[in-house]
Tab-separated table of C-alpha atoms in Angstrom:
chain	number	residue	atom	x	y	z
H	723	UNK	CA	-11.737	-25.539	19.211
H	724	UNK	CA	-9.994	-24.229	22.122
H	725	UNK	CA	-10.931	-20.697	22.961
H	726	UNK	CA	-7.283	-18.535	23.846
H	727	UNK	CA	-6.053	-15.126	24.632
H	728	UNK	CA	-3.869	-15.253	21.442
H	729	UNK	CA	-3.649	-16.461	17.903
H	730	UNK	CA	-2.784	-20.155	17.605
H	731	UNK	CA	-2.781	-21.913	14.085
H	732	UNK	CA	-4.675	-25.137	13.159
H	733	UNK	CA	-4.661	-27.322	9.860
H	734	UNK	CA	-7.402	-28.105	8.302
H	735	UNK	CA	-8.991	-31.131	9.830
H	736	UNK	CA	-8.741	-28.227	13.047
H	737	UNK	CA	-6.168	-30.257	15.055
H	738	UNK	CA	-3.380	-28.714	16.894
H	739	UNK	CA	0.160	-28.294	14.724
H	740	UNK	CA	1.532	-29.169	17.555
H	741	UNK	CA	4.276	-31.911	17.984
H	742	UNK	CA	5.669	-32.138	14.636
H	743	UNK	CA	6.434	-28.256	13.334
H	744	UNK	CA	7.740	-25.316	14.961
H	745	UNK	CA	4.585	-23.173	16.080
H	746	UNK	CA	3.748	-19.796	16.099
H	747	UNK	CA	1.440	-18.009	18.728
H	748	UNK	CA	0.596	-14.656	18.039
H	749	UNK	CA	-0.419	-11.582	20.305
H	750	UNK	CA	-2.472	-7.772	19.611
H	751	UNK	CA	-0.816	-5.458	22.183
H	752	UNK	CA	-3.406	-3.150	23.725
H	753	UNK	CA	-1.901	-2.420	27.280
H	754	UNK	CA	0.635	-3.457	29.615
H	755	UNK	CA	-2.247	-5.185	31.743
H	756	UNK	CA	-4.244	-7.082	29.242
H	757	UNK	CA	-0.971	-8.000	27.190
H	758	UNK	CA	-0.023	-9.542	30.694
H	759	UNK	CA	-2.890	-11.462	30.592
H	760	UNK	CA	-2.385	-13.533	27.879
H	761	UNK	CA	1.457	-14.000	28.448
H	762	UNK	CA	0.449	-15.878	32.164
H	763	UNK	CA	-2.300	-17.405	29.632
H	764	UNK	CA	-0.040	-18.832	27.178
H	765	UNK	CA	2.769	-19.360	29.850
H	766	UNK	CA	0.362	-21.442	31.981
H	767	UNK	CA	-1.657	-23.260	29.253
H	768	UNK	CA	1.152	-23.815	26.586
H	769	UNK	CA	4.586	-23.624	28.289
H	770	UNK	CA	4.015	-25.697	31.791
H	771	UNK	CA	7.168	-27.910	32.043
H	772	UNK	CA	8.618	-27.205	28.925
H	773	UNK	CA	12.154	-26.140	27.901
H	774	UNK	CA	11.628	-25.648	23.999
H	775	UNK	CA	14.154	-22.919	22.405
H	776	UNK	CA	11.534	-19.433	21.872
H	777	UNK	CA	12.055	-16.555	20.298
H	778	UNK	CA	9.552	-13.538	20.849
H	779	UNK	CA	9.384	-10.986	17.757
H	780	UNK	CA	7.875	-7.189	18.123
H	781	UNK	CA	6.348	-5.344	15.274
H	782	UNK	CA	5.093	-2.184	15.758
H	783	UNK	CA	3.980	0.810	13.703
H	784	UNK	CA	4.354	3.037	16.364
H	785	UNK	CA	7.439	4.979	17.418
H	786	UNK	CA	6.440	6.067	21.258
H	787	UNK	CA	9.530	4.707	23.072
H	788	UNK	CA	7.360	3.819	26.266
H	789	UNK	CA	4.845	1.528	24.509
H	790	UNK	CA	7.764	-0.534	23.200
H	791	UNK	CA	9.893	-0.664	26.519
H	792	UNK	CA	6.566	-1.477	28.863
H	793	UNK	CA	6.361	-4.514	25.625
H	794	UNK	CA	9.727	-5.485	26.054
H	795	UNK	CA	9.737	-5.185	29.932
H	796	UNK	CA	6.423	-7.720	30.432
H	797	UNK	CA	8.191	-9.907	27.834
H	798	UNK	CA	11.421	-9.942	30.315
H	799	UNK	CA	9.471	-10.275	33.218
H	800	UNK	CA	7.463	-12.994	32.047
H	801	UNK	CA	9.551	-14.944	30.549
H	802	UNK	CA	13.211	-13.907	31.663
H	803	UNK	CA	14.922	-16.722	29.770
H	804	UNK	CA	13.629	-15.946	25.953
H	805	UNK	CA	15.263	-14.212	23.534
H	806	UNK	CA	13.119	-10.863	22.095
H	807	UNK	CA	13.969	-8.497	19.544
H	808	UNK	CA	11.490	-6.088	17.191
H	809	UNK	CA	11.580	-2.823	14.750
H	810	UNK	CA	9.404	-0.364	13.805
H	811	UNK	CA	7.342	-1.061	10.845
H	812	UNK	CA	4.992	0.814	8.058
H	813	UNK	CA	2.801	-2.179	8.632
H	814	UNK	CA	2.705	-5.107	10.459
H	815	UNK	CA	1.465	-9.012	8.427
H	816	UNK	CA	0.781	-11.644	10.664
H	817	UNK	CA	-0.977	-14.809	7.862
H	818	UNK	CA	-0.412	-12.642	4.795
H	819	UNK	CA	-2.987	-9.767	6.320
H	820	UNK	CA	-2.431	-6.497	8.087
H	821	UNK	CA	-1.883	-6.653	12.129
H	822	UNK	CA	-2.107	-4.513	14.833
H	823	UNK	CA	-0.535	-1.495	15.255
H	824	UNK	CA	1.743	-4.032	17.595
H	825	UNK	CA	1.750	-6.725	16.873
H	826	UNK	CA	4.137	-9.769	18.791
H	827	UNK	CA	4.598	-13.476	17.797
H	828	UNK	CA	6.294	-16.115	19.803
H	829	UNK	CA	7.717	-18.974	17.357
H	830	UNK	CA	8.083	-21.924	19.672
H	831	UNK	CA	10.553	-24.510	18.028
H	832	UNK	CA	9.898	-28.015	18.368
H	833	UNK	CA	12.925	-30.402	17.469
H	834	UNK	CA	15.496	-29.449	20.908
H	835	UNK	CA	19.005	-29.761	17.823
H	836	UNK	CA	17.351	-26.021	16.714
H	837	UNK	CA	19.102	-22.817	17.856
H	838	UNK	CA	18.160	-19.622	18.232
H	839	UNK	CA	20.554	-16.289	19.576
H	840	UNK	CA	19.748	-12.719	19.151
H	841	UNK	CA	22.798	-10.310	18.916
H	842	UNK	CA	23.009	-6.403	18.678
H	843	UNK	CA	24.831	-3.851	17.249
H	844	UNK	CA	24.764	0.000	17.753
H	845	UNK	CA	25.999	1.492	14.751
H	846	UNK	CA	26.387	4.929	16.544
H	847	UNK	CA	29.704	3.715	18.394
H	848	UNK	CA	30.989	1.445	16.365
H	849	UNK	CA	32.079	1.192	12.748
H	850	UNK	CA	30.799	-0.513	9.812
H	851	UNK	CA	34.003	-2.660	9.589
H	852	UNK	CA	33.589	-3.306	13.400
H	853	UNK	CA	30.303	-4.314	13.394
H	854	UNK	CA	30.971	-6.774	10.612
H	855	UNK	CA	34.351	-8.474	11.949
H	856	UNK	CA	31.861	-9.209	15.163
H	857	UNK	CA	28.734	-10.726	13.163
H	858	UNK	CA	32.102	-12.647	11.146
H	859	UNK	CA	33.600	-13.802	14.513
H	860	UNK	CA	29.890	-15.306	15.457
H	861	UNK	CA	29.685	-17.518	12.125
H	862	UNK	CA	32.762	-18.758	12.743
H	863	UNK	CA	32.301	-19.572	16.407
H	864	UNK	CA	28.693	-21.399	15.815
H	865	UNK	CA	29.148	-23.877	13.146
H	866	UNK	CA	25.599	-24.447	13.547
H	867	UNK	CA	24.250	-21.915	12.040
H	868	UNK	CA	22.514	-22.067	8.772
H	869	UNK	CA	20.465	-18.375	8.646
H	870	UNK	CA	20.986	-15.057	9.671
H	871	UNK	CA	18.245	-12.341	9.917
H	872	UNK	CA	19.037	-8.948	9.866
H	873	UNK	CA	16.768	-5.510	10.847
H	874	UNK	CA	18.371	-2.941	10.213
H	875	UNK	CA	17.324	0.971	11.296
H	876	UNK	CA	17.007	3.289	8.099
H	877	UNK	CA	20.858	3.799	7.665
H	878	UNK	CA	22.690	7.806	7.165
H	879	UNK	CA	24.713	6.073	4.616
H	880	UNK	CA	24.774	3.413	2.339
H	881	UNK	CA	24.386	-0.031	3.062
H	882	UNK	CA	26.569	-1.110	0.323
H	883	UNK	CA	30.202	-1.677	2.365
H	884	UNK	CA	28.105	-3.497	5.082
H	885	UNK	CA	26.813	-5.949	2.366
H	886	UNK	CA	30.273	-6.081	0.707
H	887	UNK	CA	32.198	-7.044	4.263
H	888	UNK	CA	29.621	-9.905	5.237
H	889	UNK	CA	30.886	-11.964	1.706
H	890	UNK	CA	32.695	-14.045	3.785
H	891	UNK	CA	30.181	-15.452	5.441
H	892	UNK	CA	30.088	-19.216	5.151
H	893	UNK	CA	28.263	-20.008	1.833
H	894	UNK	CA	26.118	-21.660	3.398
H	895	UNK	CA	24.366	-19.134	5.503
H	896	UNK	CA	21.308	-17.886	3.824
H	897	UNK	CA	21.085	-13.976	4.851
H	898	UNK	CA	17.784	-11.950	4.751
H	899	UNK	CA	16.062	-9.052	6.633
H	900	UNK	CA	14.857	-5.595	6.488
H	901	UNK	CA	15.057	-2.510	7.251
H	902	UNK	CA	12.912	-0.875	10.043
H	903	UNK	CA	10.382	2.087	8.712
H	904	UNK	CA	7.402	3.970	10.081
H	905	UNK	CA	3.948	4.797	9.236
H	906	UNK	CA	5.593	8.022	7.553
H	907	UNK	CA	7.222	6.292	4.890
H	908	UNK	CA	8.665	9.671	4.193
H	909	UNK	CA	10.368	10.070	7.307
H	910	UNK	CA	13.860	8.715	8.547
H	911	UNK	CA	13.122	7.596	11.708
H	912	UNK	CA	13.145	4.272	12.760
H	913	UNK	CA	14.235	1.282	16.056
H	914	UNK	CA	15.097	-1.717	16.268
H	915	UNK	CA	15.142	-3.331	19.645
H	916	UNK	CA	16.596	-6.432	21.938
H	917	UNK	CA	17.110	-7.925	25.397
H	918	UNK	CA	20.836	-7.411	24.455
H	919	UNK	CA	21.132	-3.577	24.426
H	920	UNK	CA	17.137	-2.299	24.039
H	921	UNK	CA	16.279	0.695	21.731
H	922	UNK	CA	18.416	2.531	19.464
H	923	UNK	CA	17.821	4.676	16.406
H	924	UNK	CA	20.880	3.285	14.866
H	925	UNK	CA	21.313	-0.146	15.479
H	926	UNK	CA	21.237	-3.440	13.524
H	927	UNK	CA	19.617	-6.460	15.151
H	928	UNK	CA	20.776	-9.956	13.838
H	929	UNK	CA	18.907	-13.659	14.397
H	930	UNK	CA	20.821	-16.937	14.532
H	931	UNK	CA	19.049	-19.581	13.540
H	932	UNK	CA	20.505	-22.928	12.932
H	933	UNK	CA	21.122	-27.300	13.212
H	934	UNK	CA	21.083	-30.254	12.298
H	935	UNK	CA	17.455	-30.473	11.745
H	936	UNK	CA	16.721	-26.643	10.423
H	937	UNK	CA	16.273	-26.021	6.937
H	938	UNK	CA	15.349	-22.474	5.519
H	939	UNK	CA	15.004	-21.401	2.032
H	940	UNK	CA	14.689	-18.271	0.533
H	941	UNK	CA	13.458	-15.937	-2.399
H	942	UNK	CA	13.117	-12.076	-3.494
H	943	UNK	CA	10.593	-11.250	-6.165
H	944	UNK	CA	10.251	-7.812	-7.657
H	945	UNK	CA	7.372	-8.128	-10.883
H	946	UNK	CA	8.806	-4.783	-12.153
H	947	UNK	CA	9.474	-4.025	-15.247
H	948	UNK	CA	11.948	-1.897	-17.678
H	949	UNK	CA	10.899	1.558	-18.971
H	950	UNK	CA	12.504	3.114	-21.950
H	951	UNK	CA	16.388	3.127	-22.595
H	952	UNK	CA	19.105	2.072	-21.009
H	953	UNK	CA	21.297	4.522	-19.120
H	954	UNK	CA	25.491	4.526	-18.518
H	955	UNK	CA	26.263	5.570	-14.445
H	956	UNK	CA	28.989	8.504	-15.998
H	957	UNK	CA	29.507	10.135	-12.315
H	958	UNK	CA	28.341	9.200	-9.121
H	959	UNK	CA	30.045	9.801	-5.308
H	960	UNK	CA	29.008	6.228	-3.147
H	961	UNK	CA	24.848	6.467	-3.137
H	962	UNK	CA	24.991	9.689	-4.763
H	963	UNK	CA	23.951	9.178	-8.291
H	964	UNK	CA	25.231	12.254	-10.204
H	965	UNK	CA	25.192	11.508	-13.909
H	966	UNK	CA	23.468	8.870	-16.791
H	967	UNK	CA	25.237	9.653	-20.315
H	968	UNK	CA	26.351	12.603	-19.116
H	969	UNK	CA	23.724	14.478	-17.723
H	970	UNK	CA	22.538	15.163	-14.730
H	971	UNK	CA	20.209	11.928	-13.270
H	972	UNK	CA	17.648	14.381	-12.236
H	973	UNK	CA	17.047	15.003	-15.547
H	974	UNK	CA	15.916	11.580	-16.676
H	975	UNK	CA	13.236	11.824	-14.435
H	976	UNK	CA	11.820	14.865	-15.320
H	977	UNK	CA	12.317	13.569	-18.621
H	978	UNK	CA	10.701	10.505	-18.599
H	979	UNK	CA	8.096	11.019	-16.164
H	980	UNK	CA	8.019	14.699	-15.244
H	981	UNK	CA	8.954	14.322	-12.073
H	982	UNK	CA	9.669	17.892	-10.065
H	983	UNK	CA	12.770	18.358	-8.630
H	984	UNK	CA	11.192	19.087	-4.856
H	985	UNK	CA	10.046	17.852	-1.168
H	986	UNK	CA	7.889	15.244	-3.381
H	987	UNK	CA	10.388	13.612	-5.097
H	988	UNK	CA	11.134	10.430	-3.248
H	989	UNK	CA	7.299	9.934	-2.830
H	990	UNK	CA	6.928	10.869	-6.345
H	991	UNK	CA	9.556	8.049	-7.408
H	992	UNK	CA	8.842	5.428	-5.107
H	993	UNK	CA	7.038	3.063	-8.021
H	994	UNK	CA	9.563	4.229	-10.667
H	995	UNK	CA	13.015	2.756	-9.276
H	996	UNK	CA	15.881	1.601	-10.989
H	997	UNK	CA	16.813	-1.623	-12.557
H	998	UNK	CA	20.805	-2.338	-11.812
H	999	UNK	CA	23.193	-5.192	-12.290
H	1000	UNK	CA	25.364	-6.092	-9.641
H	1001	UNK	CA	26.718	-8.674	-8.072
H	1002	UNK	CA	25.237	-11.021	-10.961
H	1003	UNK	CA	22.139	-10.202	-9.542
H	1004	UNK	CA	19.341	-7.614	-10.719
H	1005	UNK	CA	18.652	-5.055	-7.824
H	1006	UNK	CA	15.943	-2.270	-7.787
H	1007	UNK	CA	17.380	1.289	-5.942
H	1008	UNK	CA	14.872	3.998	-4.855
H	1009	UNK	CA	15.832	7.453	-5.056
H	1010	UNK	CA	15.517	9.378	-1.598
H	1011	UNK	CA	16.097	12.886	-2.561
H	1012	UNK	CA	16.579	15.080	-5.584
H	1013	UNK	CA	19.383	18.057	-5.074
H	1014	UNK	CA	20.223	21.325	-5.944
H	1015	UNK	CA	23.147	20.241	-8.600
H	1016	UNK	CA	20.934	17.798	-10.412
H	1017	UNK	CA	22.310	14.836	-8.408
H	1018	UNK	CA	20.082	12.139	-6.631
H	1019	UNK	CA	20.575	10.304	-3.804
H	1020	UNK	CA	20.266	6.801	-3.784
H	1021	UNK	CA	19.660	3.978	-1.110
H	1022	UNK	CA	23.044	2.310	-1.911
H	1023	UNK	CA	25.696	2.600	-3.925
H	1024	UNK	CA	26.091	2.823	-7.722
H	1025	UNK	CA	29.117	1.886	-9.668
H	1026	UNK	CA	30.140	4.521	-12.327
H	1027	UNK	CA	30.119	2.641	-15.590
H	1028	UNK	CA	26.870	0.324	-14.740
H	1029	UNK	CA	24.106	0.091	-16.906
H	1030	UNK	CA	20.444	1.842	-15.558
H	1031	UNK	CA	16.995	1.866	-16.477
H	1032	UNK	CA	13.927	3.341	-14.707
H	1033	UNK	CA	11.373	0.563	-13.895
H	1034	UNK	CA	7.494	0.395	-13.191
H	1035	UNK	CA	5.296	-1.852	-11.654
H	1036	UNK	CA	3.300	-4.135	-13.834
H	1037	UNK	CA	0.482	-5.993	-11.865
H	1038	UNK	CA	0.411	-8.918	-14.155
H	1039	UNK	CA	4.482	-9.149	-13.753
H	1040	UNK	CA	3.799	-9.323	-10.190
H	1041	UNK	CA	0.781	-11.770	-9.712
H	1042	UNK	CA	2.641	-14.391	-12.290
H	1043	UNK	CA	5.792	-13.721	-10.429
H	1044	UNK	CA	4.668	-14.617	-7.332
H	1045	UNK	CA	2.616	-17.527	-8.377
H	1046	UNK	CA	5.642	-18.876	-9.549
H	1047	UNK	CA	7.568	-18.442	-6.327
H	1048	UNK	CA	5.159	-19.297	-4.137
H	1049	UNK	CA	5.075	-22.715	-6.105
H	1050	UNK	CA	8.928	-22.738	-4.762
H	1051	UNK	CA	8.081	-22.282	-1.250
H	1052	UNK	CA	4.981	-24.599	-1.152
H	1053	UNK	CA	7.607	-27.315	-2.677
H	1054	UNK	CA	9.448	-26.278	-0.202
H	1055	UNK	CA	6.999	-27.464	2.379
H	1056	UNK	CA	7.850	-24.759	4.954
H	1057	UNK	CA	6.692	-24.603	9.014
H	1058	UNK	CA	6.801	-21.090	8.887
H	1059	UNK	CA	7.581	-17.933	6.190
H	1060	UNK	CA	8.982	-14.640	7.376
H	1061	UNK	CA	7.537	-11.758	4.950
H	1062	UNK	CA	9.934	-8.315	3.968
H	1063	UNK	CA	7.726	-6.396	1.774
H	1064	UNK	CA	9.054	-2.657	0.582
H	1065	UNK	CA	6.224	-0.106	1.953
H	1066	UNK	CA	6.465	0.889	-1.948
H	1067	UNK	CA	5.020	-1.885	-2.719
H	1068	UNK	CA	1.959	-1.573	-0.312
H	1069	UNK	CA	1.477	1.526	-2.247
H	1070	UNK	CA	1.745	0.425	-5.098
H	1071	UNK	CA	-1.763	-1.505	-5.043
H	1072	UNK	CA	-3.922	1.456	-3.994
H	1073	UNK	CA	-6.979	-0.177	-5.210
H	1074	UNK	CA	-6.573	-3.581	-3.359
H	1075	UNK	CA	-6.173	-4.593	0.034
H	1076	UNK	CA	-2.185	-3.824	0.768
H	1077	UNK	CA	-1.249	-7.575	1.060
H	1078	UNK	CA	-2.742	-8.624	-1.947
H	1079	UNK	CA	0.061	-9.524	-3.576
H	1080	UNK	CA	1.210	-11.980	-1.183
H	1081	UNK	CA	-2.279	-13.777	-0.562
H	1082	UNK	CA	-0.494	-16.376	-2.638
H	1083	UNK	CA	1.511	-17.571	0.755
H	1084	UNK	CA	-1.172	-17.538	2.797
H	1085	UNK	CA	-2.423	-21.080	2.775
H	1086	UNK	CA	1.222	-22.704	2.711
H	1087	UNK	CA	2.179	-21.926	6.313
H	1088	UNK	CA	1.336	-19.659	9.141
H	1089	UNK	CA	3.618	-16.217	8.421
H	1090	UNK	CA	4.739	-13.021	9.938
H	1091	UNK	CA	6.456	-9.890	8.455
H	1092	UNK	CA	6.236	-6.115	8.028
H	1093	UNK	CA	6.286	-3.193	5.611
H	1094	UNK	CA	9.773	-2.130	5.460
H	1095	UNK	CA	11.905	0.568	3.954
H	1096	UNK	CA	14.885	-1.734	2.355
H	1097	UNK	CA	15.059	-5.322	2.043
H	1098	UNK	CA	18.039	-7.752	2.229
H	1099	UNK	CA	18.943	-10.844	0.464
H	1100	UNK	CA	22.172	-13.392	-0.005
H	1101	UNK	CA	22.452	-14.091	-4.044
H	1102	UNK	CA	25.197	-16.121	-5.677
H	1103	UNK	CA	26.957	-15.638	-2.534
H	1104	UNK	CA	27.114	-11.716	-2.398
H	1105	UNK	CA	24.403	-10.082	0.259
H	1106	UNK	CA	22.580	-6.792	-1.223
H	1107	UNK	CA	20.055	-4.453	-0.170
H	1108	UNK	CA	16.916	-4.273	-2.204
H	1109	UNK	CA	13.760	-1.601	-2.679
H	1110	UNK	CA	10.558	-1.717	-3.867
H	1111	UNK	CA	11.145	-6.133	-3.384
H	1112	UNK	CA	9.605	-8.902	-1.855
H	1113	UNK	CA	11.640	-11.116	0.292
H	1114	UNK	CA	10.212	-14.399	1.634
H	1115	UNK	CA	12.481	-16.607	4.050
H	1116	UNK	CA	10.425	-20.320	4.499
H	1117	UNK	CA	11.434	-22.138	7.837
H	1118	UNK	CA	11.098	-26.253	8.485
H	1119	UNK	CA	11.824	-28.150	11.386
H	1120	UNK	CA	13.103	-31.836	9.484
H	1121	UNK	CA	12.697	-33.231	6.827
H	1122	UNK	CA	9.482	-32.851	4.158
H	1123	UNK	CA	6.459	-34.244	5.695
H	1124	UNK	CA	4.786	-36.617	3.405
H	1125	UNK	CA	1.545	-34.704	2.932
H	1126	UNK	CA	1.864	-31.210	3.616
H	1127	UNK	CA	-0.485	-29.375	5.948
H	1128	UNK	CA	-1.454	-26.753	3.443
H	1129	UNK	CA	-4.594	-25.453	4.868
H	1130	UNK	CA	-5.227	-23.930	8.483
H	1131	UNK	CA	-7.570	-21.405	10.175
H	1132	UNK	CA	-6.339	-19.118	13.084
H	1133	UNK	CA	-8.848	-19.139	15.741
H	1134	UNK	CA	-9.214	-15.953	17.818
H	1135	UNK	CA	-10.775	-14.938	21.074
């Protein structure tokens, strides 16, 4: 077994993936020296002569602005021709466990028809319907692309116009992501990052990937269930949810759950979200904040007239959900799975290890992903943000092999 300076994956006879997948190599950042190190390492014993389309991806749990530039700048030194991007995370999952505190993966794709590009937005100088027209303009300047990733920083607003303008993306294009968080899960602050224009507090980073020979497919799982009645949205302002039959939403809360109407509320409510219809799709919204009037802010938007109910997590809900669509993606037969797990839902299973839930995924491919603050999905053609959700976006180079390679072990130095 060869003996490297950074995570490679093997299958289960121990042979190198190599040749017929895309691969995934995976690196603990400690320092700007060491983390050197095994970029000459990999650069010299894996990349010698080749010209295969890479894509470096950051996670990091840390905020300090100089431990993510002096990442970014020995990725652009190194290797001045790759694409890198990255956001800040309330947990970093590299094979369905937790990372390091930074944590960076370079996915090497194999077959040269795949595509990669990495574009930027900074939402402080440009508007939502800006922003949008440009991602719009891309899709219909690269036919081939088939996905589009999305990190998002933790927005001032709702995310709900952002979704609605990106309908007319080609139907085609399967649209997922996240939004970046922090070990605070609490807090607002959050980066996302990119060779194209670096660090920014309000920013949205979006992945191409596409051709002829790149297939994705992807799922969201919640495993929550419905508590108590139903609820009519009578008054609400955009994400500000002010009334449910009438009175104030605050007071369904307290009702229901006794939940105080103070600094604890959106901790207090993370595992209690609600269940809404829209877009033909069932979404779960997490209350941020309680206020003075009664009123509670919400992640996104909620239509006056829709129908509510407060939710809870049911661990039986959620292991037989996931078996199920992890049965999807192992049909699937993916190369690689990208993981968006809500930091609610880390919470949520105090008493296991915090990627329990998704050991199901571990032993179908190799897979990287973080703890994030929103997630978002493309349903029945209409993209939404999601809380308190699992999103899992499986990646193949070609077609289905005939046996899949369902087992490896990572070997570390």
């Amino acid at each position: 077994m060869d003996k490297s300076p950074f995570f490679i994956y093997y299958n289960k006879q121990g042979q190198y993936k190599g040749g017929v997948a895309m691969r995934q190599f995976r690196f603990e950042y400690t320092d700007a020296e060491s983390f050197a190190e095994k970029l000459y390492a990999f650069q010299t014993q894996w990349e010698s002569g080749q010209t295969k389309t890479k894509l470096f991806q950051i996670f990091t749990e840390t905020l300090d602005p100089e431990a993510i530039e002096t990442v970014c700048e020995v990725i652009g030194r190194i290797f001045p021709d790759t694409p890198y991007m990255g956001c800040s995370t309330s947990g970093n999952i590299i094979d369905c466990e937790l990372s390091s505190r930074i944590t960076v993966v370079c996915t090497v794709f194999e077959l040269p028809s795949t595509r990669v590009e990495v574009f930027q937005y900074d939402l402080s100088g440009n508007s939502v319907d800006a922003v949008t027209e440009k991602i719009l303009e891309e899709t219909r300047k690269n036919p081939w692309v088939k996905a589009m990733e999305l990190y998002f920083t933790i927005p001032e607003r709702s995310t709900t116009r952002f979704c609605d303008k990106l309908k007319d993306v080609r139907e085609d294009i399967q649209i997922f992501g996240g939004v970046a968080c922090s070990d605070d899960i609490t807090s607002v602050a959050s980066c996302v990052f990119s060779g194209v224009l670096g660090l920014l507090t309000r920013s949205i980073v979006v992945i191409f990937y596409g051709g002829d020979d790149f297939y994705v497919e992807s799922v969201n799982v919640t495993g929550w269930k419905p508590l108590g009645r139903k609820f009519r949205v009578t008054r609400s302002d955009g994400s500000v949810l002010q009334e449910l039959d009438g009175i104030p939403a605050y007071d369904v809360y307290h009702k229901y759950l006794n939940i105080k109407n103070d600094e604890n509320f959106f901790y207090n409510t993370l595992e209690f979200p609600l269940f809404y219809e829209h877009n033909n799709t069932t979404i779960l919204r997490t209350p941020v904040a309680s206020n003075a009037d009664g009123s509670i802010t919400m992640t996104s938007d909620i239509d006056v007239g829709s129908v509510v109910r407060i939710s809870y997590g049911d661990p039986g809900t959620i292991v037989e959900s996931i078996r199920q669509d992890s049965g999807k993606i192992a049909a699937f037969q993916p190369d690689l799975i990208h993981i968006f797990s809500c930091a609610a839902r880390r919470t949520f299973w105090t008493s296991k290890e915090p990627t329990y839930e998704i050991y199901p995924f571990k032993d179908i491919a190799p897979s990287l992903g973080f703890f994030s603050h929103g997630e978002f999905l493309r349903t029945n053609g209409s993209l939404n943000q999601h809380n308190v959700t699992l999103v899992i976006a499986a990646m193949r180079e070609g077609g289905k092999k005939a046996a899949a390679a369902s087992s490896r072990t990572a070997d570390k130095n």
